């Protein structure tokens, strides 16, 4: 089994920095394992997310399409950063000596790495990889699918080749009814045909294939600020799994099972129902793996 390299705890102290460092190393491991197993190069980028550059040349992915999608992402990032607004440009120029749209977008992205929502996404990805990496590929969705389709994380069953689900991680400052709102959202999404992963990967006849995947169920994973902070303090920043991480993973399993049961009672399109059944089979696998690891 591959192992996460140990972190220099003296040099990297802030949880966000430690998470990002661990994610970078996890990304290297994912790329290495996928390259060895399937001959696919650079599946994910340094942030761990599916890289859309590797899709060029695959069926349905021309260079022009990928470049156009990259431009769409950049335009959204410019809009969110305020890089074309005078006051924002003056702020970035004064505070960070950033004068171009590219520089401003880069600075904003660096700041977002320390936000709780981003920490939640990274923590979840790392946790699921620690627990399931022998049997599942768990990676952040491409920035395109994050921005356009509201998908944070993608899970692929190595044994069946199926993309079993997508995740939308939720960070709440405190316990609230946001989870209830998310539950309604996933039911509505499922009834409407599920989520579409524009830049997805699956395994067909032992080969990894980059392709669009439709009709996927979406599930949410939620932690409050207090729960997240506690998990970050008590997690192992290595390949080891702490008792706290096991407890969080166990709670995630219970939440996913409950959400799947809720969706199974909805009137869903056949394609979504089929994929939901595939997810429930994979969830049984996940729970068995967790039991073996004493969750």
PDB file of C-alpha atoms in Angstrom:
ATOM      1  CA  UNK A   1       0.000   0.000   0.000  1.00  0.00           C
ATOM      2  CA  UNK A   2       1.128   3.524  -0.744  1.00  0.00           C
ATOM      3  CA  UNK A   3       1.685   5.839   2.173  1.00  0.00           C
ATOM      4  CA  UNK A   4       1.315   9.555   2.600  1.00  0.00           C
ATOM      5  CA  UNK A   5       4.753  11.105   3.261  1.00  0.00           C
ATOM      6  CA  UNK A   6       5.178  12.509   6.757  1.00  0.00           C
ATOM      7  CA  UNK A   7       4.771  16.269   7.120  1.00  0.00           C
ATOM      8  CA  UNK A   8       7.311  18.615   8.681  1.00  0.00           C
ATOM      9  CA  UNK A   9       5.166  19.691  11.619  1.00  0.00           C
ATOM     10  CA  UNK A  10       7.563  22.472  12.627  1.00  0.00           C
ATOM     11  CA  UNK A  11       7.481  24.195   9.256  1.00  0.00           C
ATOM     12  CA  UNK A  12       3.782  23.684   8.497  1.00  0.00           C
ATOM     13  CA  UNK A  13       1.612  24.547  11.480  1.00  0.00           C
ATOM     14  CA  UNK A  14      -1.609  26.113  10.202  1.00  0.00           C
ATOM     15  CA  UNK A  15      -4.245  23.409   9.513  1.00  0.00           C
ATOM     16  CA  UNK A  16      -4.967  24.849   6.056  1.00  0.00           C
ATOM     17  CA  UNK A  17      -1.279  24.714   5.140  1.00  0.00           C
ATOM     18  CA  UNK A  18      -0.935  21.181   6.444  1.00  0.00           C
ATOM     19  CA  UNK A  19      -4.041  20.099   4.547  1.00  0.00           C
ATOM     20  CA  UNK A  20      -2.803  21.646   1.295  1.00  0.00           C
ATOM     21  CA  UNK A  21       0.609  20.010   1.695  1.00  0.00           C
ATOM     22  CA  UNK A  22      -1.012  16.639   2.315  1.00  0.00           C
ATOM     23  CA  UNK A  23      -3.353  17.133  -0.639  1.00  0.00           C
ATOM     24  CA  UNK A  24      -0.418  17.899  -2.940  1.00  0.00           C
ATOM     25  CA  UNK A  25       1.281  14.684  -1.908  1.00  0.00           C
ATOM     26  CA  UNK A  26      -1.940  12.734  -2.177  1.00  0.00           C
ATOM     27  CA  UNK A  27      -2.330  14.099  -5.725  1.00  0.00           C
ATOM     28  CA  UNK A  28       1.117  12.812  -6.622  1.00  0.00           C
ATOM     29  CA  UNK A  29       0.170   9.391  -5.264  1.00  0.00           C
ATOM     30  CA  UNK A  30      -3.128   9.331  -7.157  1.00  0.00           C
ATOM     31  CA  UNK A  31      -1.362  10.236 -10.407  1.00  0.00           C
ATOM     32  CA  UNK A  32       1.307   7.618  -9.777  1.00  0.00           C
ATOM     33  CA  UNK A  33      -1.161   4.828  -8.986  1.00  0.00           C
ATOM     34  CA  UNK A  34      -3.408   5.665 -11.940  1.00  0.00           C
ATOM     35  CA  UNK A  35      -0.429   5.826 -14.276  1.00  0.00           C
ATOM     36  CA  UNK A  36       0.805   2.419 -13.119  1.00  0.00           C
ATOM     37  CA  UNK A  37      -2.632   0.787 -13.156  1.00  0.00           C
ATOM     38  CA  UNK A  38      -4.158   2.319 -16.278  1.00  0.00           C
ATOM     39  CA  UNK A  39      -1.443   4.179 -18.183  1.00  0.00           C
ATOM     40  CA  UNK A  40      -3.238   7.507 -17.633  1.00  0.00           C
ATOM     41  CA  UNK A  41      -0.980  10.496 -17.047  1.00  0.00           C
ATOM     42  CA  UNK A  42      -1.806  13.559 -14.923  1.00  0.00           C
ATOM     43  CA  UNK A  43      -5.341  12.603 -13.957  1.00  0.00           C
ATOM     44  CA  UNK A  44      -5.356  15.298 -11.269  1.00  0.00           C
ATOM     45  CA  UNK A  45      -3.585  18.615 -10.862  1.00  0.00           C
ATOM     46  CA  UNK A  46      -1.493  19.778  -7.892  1.00  0.00           C
ATOM     47  CA  UNK A  47      -4.688  20.704  -5.994  1.00  0.00           C
ATOM     48  CA  UNK A  48      -5.936  17.147  -6.413  1.00  0.00           C
ATOM     49  CA  UNK A  49      -8.752  18.072  -8.820  1.00  0.00           C
ATOM     50  CA  UNK A  50      -9.410  16.304 -12.120  1.00  0.00           C
ATOM     51  CA  UNK A  51      -7.355  18.069 -14.777  1.00  0.00           C
ATOM     52  CA  UNK A  52      -9.333  18.851 -17.920  1.00  0.00           C
ATOM     53  CA  UNK A  53      -6.192  19.235 -20.047  1.00  0.00           C
ATOM     54  CA  UNK A  54      -5.856  15.467 -20.260  1.00  0.00           C
ATOM     55  CA  UNK A  55      -9.246  15.173 -21.943  1.00  0.00           C
ATOM     56  CA  UNK A  56      -8.049  16.742 -25.208  1.00  0.00           C
ATOM     57  CA  UNK A  57      -8.168  14.120 -27.946  1.00  0.00           C
ATOM     58  CA  UNK A  58     -10.664  11.884 -26.182  1.00  0.00           C
ATOM     59  CA  UNK A  59     -14.061  11.358 -27.813  1.00  0.00           C
ATOM     60  CA  UNK A  60     -16.059  14.585 -27.596  1.00  0.00           C
ATOM     61  CA  UNK A  61     -13.167  16.665 -26.248  1.00  0.00           C
ATOM     62  CA  UNK A  62     -11.537  18.827 -28.871  1.00  0.00           C
ATOM     63  CA  UNK A  63      -8.790  21.267 -27.984  1.00  0.00           C
ATOM     64  CA  UNK A  64     -11.221  24.068 -28.797  1.00  0.00           C
ATOM     65  CA  UNK A  65     -13.857  22.739 -26.381  1.00  0.00           C
ATOM     66  CA  UNK A  66     -11.415  22.369 -23.504  1.00  0.00           C
ATOM     67  CA  UNK A  67      -9.921  25.822 -24.119  1.00  0.00           C
ATOM     68  CA  UNK A  68     -13.406  27.328 -24.239  1.00  0.00           C
ATOM     69  CA  UNK A  69     -14.278  25.681 -20.917  1.00  0.00           C
ATOM     70  CA  UNK A  70     -11.026  26.952 -19.378  1.00  0.00           C
ATOM     71  CA  UNK A  71     -11.946  30.442 -20.539  1.00  0.00           C
ATOM     72  CA  UNK A  72     -15.384  30.087 -18.924  1.00  0.00           C
ATOM     73  CA  UNK A  73     -13.709  29.163 -15.638  1.00  0.00           C
ATOM     74  CA  UNK A  74     -11.333  32.097 -15.830  1.00  0.00           C
ATOM     75  CA  UNK A  75     -14.140  34.541 -16.586  1.00  0.00           C
ATOM     76  CA  UNK A  76     -16.009  33.362 -13.499  1.00  0.00           C
ATOM     77  CA  UNK A  77     -12.865  33.658 -11.380  1.00  0.00           C
ATOM     78  CA  UNK A  78     -12.332  37.208 -12.656  1.00  0.00           C
ATOM     79  CA  UNK A  79     -15.935  38.077 -11.839  1.00  0.00           C
ATOM     80  CA  UNK A  80     -15.715  36.622  -8.319  1.00  0.00           C
ATOM     81  CA  UNK A  81     -12.402  38.355  -7.610  1.00  0.00           C
ATOM     82  CA  UNK A  82     -13.661  41.765  -8.779  1.00  0.00           C
ATOM     83  CA  UNK A  83     -10.571  42.053 -10.962  1.00  0.00           C
ATOM     84  CA  UNK A  84     -12.391  44.394 -13.358  1.00  0.00           C
ATOM     85  CA  UNK A  85     -13.712  46.673 -10.651  1.00  0.00           C
ATOM     86  CA  UNK A  86     -11.697  49.789  -9.878  1.00  0.00           C
ATOM     87  CA  UNK A  87     -11.790  49.523  -6.079  1.00  0.00           C
ATOM     88  CA  UNK A  88     -10.835  45.871  -6.115  1.00  0.00           C
ATOM     89  CA  UNK A  89      -7.986  46.455  -8.562  1.00  0.00           C
ATOM     90  CA  UNK A  90      -6.670  49.275  -6.369  1.00  0.00           C
ATOM     91  CA  UNK A  91      -6.856  47.041  -3.298  1.00  0.00           C
ATOM     92  CA  UNK A  92      -4.934  44.182  -4.907  1.00  0.00           C
ATOM     93  CA  UNK A  93      -2.380  46.570  -6.376  1.00  0.00           C
ATOM     94  CA  UNK A  94      -1.757  48.241  -3.017  1.00  0.00           C
ATOM     95  CA  UNK A  95      -1.854  45.186  -0.791  1.00  0.00           C
ATOM     96  CA  UNK A  96      -0.307  42.534  -3.032  1.00  0.00           C
ATOM     97  CA  UNK A  97       1.363  44.377  -5.931  1.00  0.00           C
ATOM     98  CA  UNK A  98      -1.039  42.455  -8.185  1.00  0.00           C
ATOM     99  CA  UNK A  99      -1.953  44.375 -11.336  1.00  0.00           C
ATOM    100  CA  UNK A 100      -3.164  41.866 -13.929  1.00  0.00           C
ATOM    101  CA  UNK A 101      -6.368  39.847 -13.895  1.00  0.00           C
ATOM    102  CA  UNK A 102      -4.280  36.680 -13.735  1.00  0.00           C
ATOM    103  CA  UNK A 103      -2.389  37.918 -10.668  1.00  0.00           C
ATOM    104  CA  UNK A 104      -5.566  38.967  -8.889  1.00  0.00           C
ATOM    105  CA  UNK A 105      -7.250  35.637  -9.585  1.00  0.00           C
ATOM    106  CA  UNK A 106      -4.167  33.821  -8.295  1.00  0.00           C
ATOM    107  CA  UNK A 107      -4.078  35.856  -5.066  1.00  0.00           C
ATOM    108  CA  UNK A 108      -7.772  35.255  -4.452  1.00  0.00           C
ATOM    109  CA  UNK A 109      -7.295  31.518  -5.022  1.00  0.00           C
ATOM    110  CA  UNK A 110      -4.489  31.457  -2.460  1.00  0.00           C
ATOM    111  CA  UNK A 111      -6.727  33.128   0.101  1.00  0.00           C
ATOM    112  CA  UNK A 112      -9.572  30.685  -0.566  1.00  0.00           C
ATOM    113  CA  UNK A 113      -7.298  27.779   0.350  1.00  0.00           C
ATOM    114  CA  UNK A 114      -7.531  28.946   3.974  1.00  0.00           C
ATOM    115  CA  UNK A 115     -11.322  29.289   4.023  1.00  0.00           C
ATOM    116  CA  UNK A 116     -13.304  26.768   6.042  1.00  0.00           C
ATOM    117  CA  UNK A 117     -15.282  25.596   3.030  1.00  0.00           C
ATOM    118  CA  UNK A 118     -12.090  24.672   1.204  1.00  0.00           C
ATOM    119  CA  UNK A 119     -10.659  23.021   4.309  1.00  0.00           C
ATOM    120  CA  UNK A 120     -13.822  20.922   4.499  1.00  0.00           C
ATOM    121  CA  UNK A 121     -13.417  19.785   0.890  1.00  0.00           C
ATOM    122  CA  UNK A 122      -9.760  18.849   1.353  1.00  0.00           C
ATOM    123  CA  UNK A 123     -10.351  17.099   4.671  1.00  0.00           C
ATOM    124  CA  UNK A 124     -13.150  15.002   3.175  1.00  0.00           C
ATOM    125  CA  UNK A 125     -11.093  13.988   0.149  1.00  0.00           C
ATOM    126  CA  UNK A 126      -8.093  13.044   2.283  1.00  0.00           C
ATOM    127  CA  UNK A 127     -10.245  11.107   4.752  1.00  0.00           C
ATOM    128  CA  UNK A 128     -12.008   9.085   2.054  1.00  0.00           C
ATOM    129  CA  UNK A 129      -8.669   8.345   0.394  1.00  0.00           C
ATOM    130  CA  UNK A 130      -7.146   7.177   3.642  1.00  0.00           C
ATOM    131  CA  UNK A 131     -10.037   4.820   4.234  1.00  0.00           C
ATOM    132  CA  UNK A 132     -10.882   3.673   0.700  1.00  0.00           C
ATOM    133  CA  UNK A 133      -7.968   4.252  -1.692  1.00  0.00           C
ATOM    134  CA  UNK A 134      -7.397   0.513  -2.296  1.00  0.00           C
ATOM    135  CA  UNK A 135     -10.924   0.104  -3.663  1.00  0.00           C
ATOM    136  CA  UNK A 136     -12.050   3.577  -4.760  1.00  0.00           C
ATOM    137  CA  UNK A 137     -10.649   6.598  -6.537  1.00  0.00           C
ATOM    138  CA  UNK A 138     -11.825   9.671  -4.635  1.00  0.00           C
ATOM    139  CA  UNK A 139     -10.786  13.010  -6.120  1.00  0.00           C
ATOM    140  CA  UNK A 140     -12.084  16.572  -6.283  1.00  0.00           C
ATOM    141  CA  UNK A 141     -14.068  17.288  -9.430  1.00  0.00           C
ATOM    142  CA  UNK A 142     -12.549  19.571 -12.034  1.00  0.00           C
ATOM    143  CA  UNK A 143     -12.916  23.280 -11.418  1.00  0.00           C
ATOM    144  CA  UNK A 144     -15.310  23.302 -14.385  1.00  0.00           C
ATOM    145  CA  UNK A 145     -17.674  20.801 -12.730  1.00  0.00           C
ATOM    146  CA  UNK A 146     -17.305  22.617  -9.434  1.00  0.00           C
ATOM    147  CA  UNK A 147     -18.269  25.965 -10.975  1.00  0.00           C
ATOM    148  CA  UNK A 148     -20.820  24.813 -13.543  1.00  0.00           C
ATOM    149  CA  UNK A 149     -22.376  21.720 -12.002  1.00  0.00           C
ATOM    150  CA  UNK A 150     -21.931  22.224  -8.260  1.00  0.00           C
ATOM    151  CA  UNK A 151     -19.880  19.053  -7.816  1.00  0.00           C
ATOM    152  CA  UNK A 152     -17.046  19.016  -5.276  1.00  0.00           C
ATOM    153  CA  UNK A 153     -15.916  15.391  -5.198  1.00  0.00           C
ATOM    154  CA  UNK A 154     -16.097  12.338  -7.456  1.00  0.00           C
ATOM    155  CA  UNK A 155     -15.954   8.699  -6.347  1.00  0.00           C
ATOM    156  CA  UNK A 156     -15.092   5.808  -8.695  1.00  0.00           C
ATOM    157  CA  UNK A 157     -15.348   2.155  -7.698  1.00  0.00           C
ATOM    158  CA  UNK A 158     -12.147   0.482  -8.931  1.00  0.00           C
ATOM    159  CA  UNK A 159     -13.693  -2.978  -8.871  1.00  0.00           C
ATOM    160  CA  UNK A 160     -16.792  -2.168 -10.938  1.00  0.00           C
ATOM    161  CA  UNK A 161     -15.497   0.886 -12.814  1.00  0.00           C
ATOM    162  CA  UNK A 162     -18.616   2.859 -11.942  1.00  0.00           C
ATOM    163  CA  UNK A 163     -18.696   6.485 -10.931  1.00  0.00           C
ATOM    164  CA  UNK A 164     -20.869   5.784  -7.937  1.00  0.00           C
ATOM    165  CA  UNK A 165     -21.734   9.287  -6.806  1.00  0.00           C
ATOM    166  CA  UNK A 166     -20.736  12.912  -6.492  1.00  0.00           C
ATOM    167  CA  UNK A 167     -20.428  14.899  -3.272  1.00  0.00           C
ATOM    168  CA  UNK A 168     -21.284  18.451  -2.365  1.00  0.00           C
ATOM    169  CA  UNK A 169     -19.464  19.220   0.892  1.00  0.00           C
ATOM    170  CA  UNK A 170     -21.231  21.590   3.263  1.00  0.00           C
ATOM    171  CA  UNK A 171     -19.573  23.651   5.957  1.00  0.00           C
ATOM    172  CA  UNK A 172     -21.875  25.341   8.459  1.00  0.00           C
ATOM    173  CA  UNK A 173     -20.690  27.873  11.011  1.00  0.00           C
ATOM    174  CA  UNK A 174     -23.027  26.183  13.452  1.00  0.00           C
ATOM    175  CA  UNK A 175     -25.752  23.580  13.472  1.00  0.00           C
ATOM    176  CA  UNK A 176     -28.605  24.913  11.378  1.00  0.00           C
ATOM    177  CA  UNK A 177     -31.311  23.923   8.963  1.00  0.00           C
ATOM    178  CA  UNK A 178     -28.903  24.168   6.021  1.00  0.00           C
ATOM    179  CA  UNK A 179     -28.667  20.379   5.977  1.00  0.00           C
ATOM    180  CA  UNK A 180     -32.447  20.232   5.549  1.00  0.00           C
ATOM    181  CA  UNK A 181     -32.170  22.610   2.621  1.00  0.00           C
ATOM    182  CA  UNK A 182     -29.441  20.430   1.139  1.00  0.00           C
ATOM    183  CA  UNK A 183     -31.636  17.360   1.522  1.00  0.00           C
ATOM    184  CA  UNK A 184     -34.379  19.051  -0.466  1.00  0.00           C
ATOM    185  CA  UNK A 185     -31.815  20.107  -3.042  1.00  0.00           C
ATOM    186  CA  UNK A 186     -30.483  16.590  -3.619  1.00  0.00           C
ATOM    187  CA  UNK A 187     -34.022  15.206  -3.916  1.00  0.00           C
ATOM    188  CA  UNK A 188     -34.903  17.891  -6.446  1.00  0.00           C
ATOM    189  CA  UNK A 189     -31.679  17.252  -8.339  1.00  0.00           C
ATOM    190  CA  UNK A 190     -32.296  13.510  -8.440  1.00  0.00           C
ATOM    191  CA  UNK A 191     -35.890  13.938  -9.624  1.00  0.00           C
ATOM    192  CA  UNK A 192     -34.626  16.211 -12.408  1.00  0.00           C
ATOM    193  CA  UNK A 193     -32.171  13.625 -13.698  1.00  0.00           C
ATOM    194  CA  UNK A 194     -29.217  13.809 -11.318  1.00  0.00           C
ATOM    195  CA  UNK A 195     -25.923  15.574 -11.845  1.00  0.00           C
ATOM    196  CA  UNK A 196     -23.780  15.611 -14.967  1.00  0.00           C
ATOM    197  CA  UNK A 197     -20.037  15.271 -14.683  1.00  0.00           C
ATOM    198  CA  UNK A 198     -18.686  17.036 -17.766  1.00  0.00           C
ATOM    199  CA  UNK A 199     -15.154  15.868 -17.032  1.00  0.00           C
ATOM    200  CA  UNK A 200     -15.529  12.417 -15.557  1.00  0.00           C
ATOM    201  CA  UNK A 201     -13.519   9.211 -15.444  1.00  0.00           C
ATOM    202  CA  UNK A 202     -14.635   5.620 -15.348  1.00  0.00           C
ATOM    203  CA  UNK A 203     -13.055   2.202 -15.808  1.00  0.00           C
ATOM    204  CA  UNK A 204     -14.218   0.088 -18.733  1.00  0.00           C
ATOM    205  CA  UNK A 205     -12.778  -3.361 -19.446  1.00  0.00           C
ATOM    206  CA  UNK A 206      -9.825  -2.602 -17.216  1.00  0.00           C
ATOM    207  CA  UNK A 207      -9.065   0.700 -18.934  1.00  0.00           C
ATOM    208  CA  UNK A 208      -9.608   4.161 -17.499  1.00  0.00           C
ATOM    209  CA  UNK A 209     -11.722   6.314 -19.788  1.00  0.00           C
ATOM    210  CA  UNK A 210     -12.190  10.071 -19.656  1.00  0.00           C
ATOM    211  CA  UNK A 211     -15.788  10.888 -20.578  1.00  0.00           C
ATOM    212  CA  UNK A 212     -18.944  12.780 -19.647  1.00  0.00           C
ATOM    213  CA  UNK A 213     -21.127  10.931 -17.146  1.00  0.00           C
ATOM    214  CA  UNK A 214     -24.797  11.718 -16.563  1.00  0.00           C
ATOM    215  CA  UNK A 215     -27.598  10.921 -14.130  1.00  0.00           C
ATOM    216  CA  UNK A 216     -25.428  10.668 -11.024  1.00  0.00           C
ATOM    217  CA  UNK A 217     -26.925  10.967  -7.547  1.00  0.00           C
ATOM    218  CA  UNK A 218     -25.517  13.833  -5.474  1.00  0.00           C
ATOM    219  CA  UNK A 219     -25.002  13.509  -1.743  1.00  0.00           C
ATOM    220  CA  UNK A 220     -23.885  16.089   0.790  1.00  0.00           C
ATOM    221  CA  UNK A 221     -21.405  15.749   3.641  1.00  0.00           C
ATOM    222  CA  UNK A 222     -21.686  18.269   6.441  1.00  0.00           C
ATOM    223  CA  UNK A 223     -19.599  19.465   9.398  1.00  0.00           C
ATOM    224  CA  UNK A 224     -20.008  22.545  11.544  1.00  0.00           C
ATOM    225  CA  UNK A 225     -17.028  24.840  12.154  1.00  0.00           C
ATOM    226  CA  UNK A 226     -16.587  23.337  15.625  1.00  0.00           C
ATOM    227  CA  UNK A 227     -16.678  19.782  14.265  1.00  0.00           C
ATOM    228  CA  UNK A 228     -14.276  20.607  11.448  1.00  0.00           C
ATOM    229  CA  UNK A 229     -11.814  22.405  13.720  1.00  0.00           C
ATOM    230  CA  UNK A 230     -11.873  19.485  16.144  1.00  0.00           C
ATOM    231  CA  UNK A 231     -11.256  17.019  13.323  1.00  0.00           C
ATOM    232  CA  UNK A 232      -8.343  19.070  11.967  1.00  0.00           C
ATOM    233  CA  UNK A 233      -6.716  19.247  15.401  1.00  0.00           C
ATOM    234  CA  UNK A 234      -7.121  15.526  16.032  1.00  0.00           C
ATOM    235  CA  UNK A 235      -6.417  14.120  12.562  1.00  0.00           C
ATOM    236  CA  UNK A 236      -3.143  12.469  11.570  1.00  0.00           C
ATOM    237  CA  UNK A 237      -1.281  14.424   8.901  1.00  0.00           C
ATOM    238  CA  UNK A 238       0.159  11.215   7.483  1.00  0.00           C
ATOM    239  CA  UNK A 239      -1.133   7.915   6.121  1.00  0.00           C
ATOM    240  CA  UNK A 240      -2.328   6.969   9.609  1.00  0.00           C
ATOM    241  CA  UNK A 241      -5.986   7.330  10.617  1.00  0.00           C
ATOM    242  CA  UNK A 242      -6.819   8.808  13.998  1.00  0.00           C
ATOM    243  CA  UNK A 243      -9.709   7.730  16.180  1.00  0.00           C
ATOM    244  CA  UNK A 244     -11.375  11.059  15.421  1.00  0.00           C
ATOM    245  CA  UNK A 245     -11.083  10.474  11.683  1.00  0.00           C
ATOM    246  CA  UNK A 246     -12.612   7.021  12.066  1.00  0.00           C
ATOM    247  CA  UNK A 247     -15.514   8.510  13.991  1.00  0.00           C
ATOM    248  CA  UNK A 248     -16.101  11.216  11.375  1.00  0.00           C
ATOM    249  CA  UNK A 249     -15.954   8.636   8.577  1.00  0.00           C
ATOM    250  CA  UNK A 250     -18.447   6.450  10.420  1.00  0.00           C
ATOM    251  CA  UNK A 251     -20.818   9.399  10.763  1.00  0.00           C
ATOM    252  CA  UNK A 252     -20.424  10.177   7.066  1.00  0.00           C
ATOM    253  CA  UNK A 253     -21.368   6.570   6.247  1.00  0.00           C
ATOM    254  CA  UNK A 254     -24.531   6.858   8.350  1.00  0.00           C
ATOM    255  CA  UNK A 255     -25.434  10.147   6.667  1.00  0.00           C
ATOM    256  CA  UNK A 256     -24.891   8.752   3.169  1.00  0.00           C
ATOM    257  CA  UNK A 257     -26.971   5.679   3.961  1.00  0.00           C
ATOM    258  CA  UNK A 258     -29.799   7.856   5.271  1.00  0.00           C
ATOM    259  CA  UNK A 259     -29.680  10.092   2.199  1.00  0.00           C
ATOM    260  CA  UNK A 260     -29.672   7.081  -0.140  1.00  0.00           C
ATOM    261  CA  UNK A 261     -32.726   5.681   1.650  1.00  0.00           C
ATOM    262  CA  UNK A 262     -34.500   9.026   1.262  1.00  0.00           C
ATOM    263  CA  UNK A 263     -33.742   9.125  -2.460  1.00  0.00           C
ATOM    264  CA  UNK A 264     -34.864   5.529  -2.912  1.00  0.00           C
ATOM    265  CA  UNK A 265     -38.353   6.582  -1.821  1.00  0.00           C
ATOM    266  CA  UNK A 266     -38.522   9.322  -4.451  1.00  0.00           C
ATOM    267  CA  UNK A 267     -39.959   8.890  -7.929  1.00  0.00           C
ATOM    268  CA  UNK A 268     -36.748   9.123  -9.957  1.00  0.00           C
ATOM    269  CA  UNK A 269     -35.854   8.720 -13.641  1.00  0.00           C
ATOM    270  CA  UNK A 270     -34.754   5.171 -14.431  1.00  0.00           C
ATOM    271  CA  UNK A 271     -31.140   6.185 -15.099  1.00  0.00           C
ATOM    272  CA  UNK A 272     -30.856   7.897 -11.712  1.00  0.00           C
ATOM    273  CA  UNK A 273     -32.492   4.952  -9.933  1.00  0.00           C
ATOM    274  CA  UNK A 274     -29.993   2.611 -11.572  1.00  0.00           C
ATOM    275  CA  UNK A 275     -27.062   4.725 -10.462  1.00  0.00           C
ATOM    276  CA  UNK A 276     -28.528   5.036  -6.968  1.00  0.00           C
ATOM    277  CA  UNK A 277     -28.638   1.225  -6.728  1.00  0.00           C
ATOM    278  CA  UNK A 278     -25.000   1.107  -7.858  1.00  0.00           C
ATOM    279  CA  UNK A 279     -24.115   3.597  -5.145  1.00  0.00           C
ATOM    280  CA  UNK A 280     -25.905   1.590  -2.471  1.00  0.00           C
ATOM    281  CA  UNK A 281     -23.902  -1.491  -3.459  1.00  0.00           C
ATOM    282  CA  UNK A 282     -20.690   0.535  -3.210  1.00  0.00           C
ATOM    283  CA  UNK A 283     -21.813   1.967   0.115  1.00  0.00           C
ATOM    284  CA  UNK A 284     -22.037  -1.570   1.466  1.00  0.00           C
ATOM    285  CA  UNK A 285     -18.438  -2.066   0.338  1.00  0.00           C
ATOM    286  CA  UNK A 286     -17.385   1.151   2.086  1.00  0.00           C
ATOM    287  CA  UNK A 287     -19.073   0.135   5.331  1.00  0.00           C
ATOM    288  CA  UNK A 288     -17.381  -3.278   5.240  1.00  0.00           C
ATOM    289  CA  UNK A 289     -14.010  -1.637   4.680  1.00  0.00           C
ATOM    290  CA  UNK A 290     -14.699   0.700   7.588  1.00  0.00           C
ATOM    291  CA  UNK A 291     -15.637  -2.202   9.857  1.00  0.00           C
ATOM    292  CA  UNK A 292     -12.342  -3.914   9.065  1.00  0.00           C
ATOM    293  CA  UNK A 293     -10.576  -0.716  10.077  1.00  0.00           C
ATOM    294  CA  UNK A 294     -12.522  -0.641  13.343  1.00  0.00           C
ATOM    295  CA  UNK A 295     -14.739   2.378  12.542  1.00  0.00           C
TER     296      UNK A 295
END
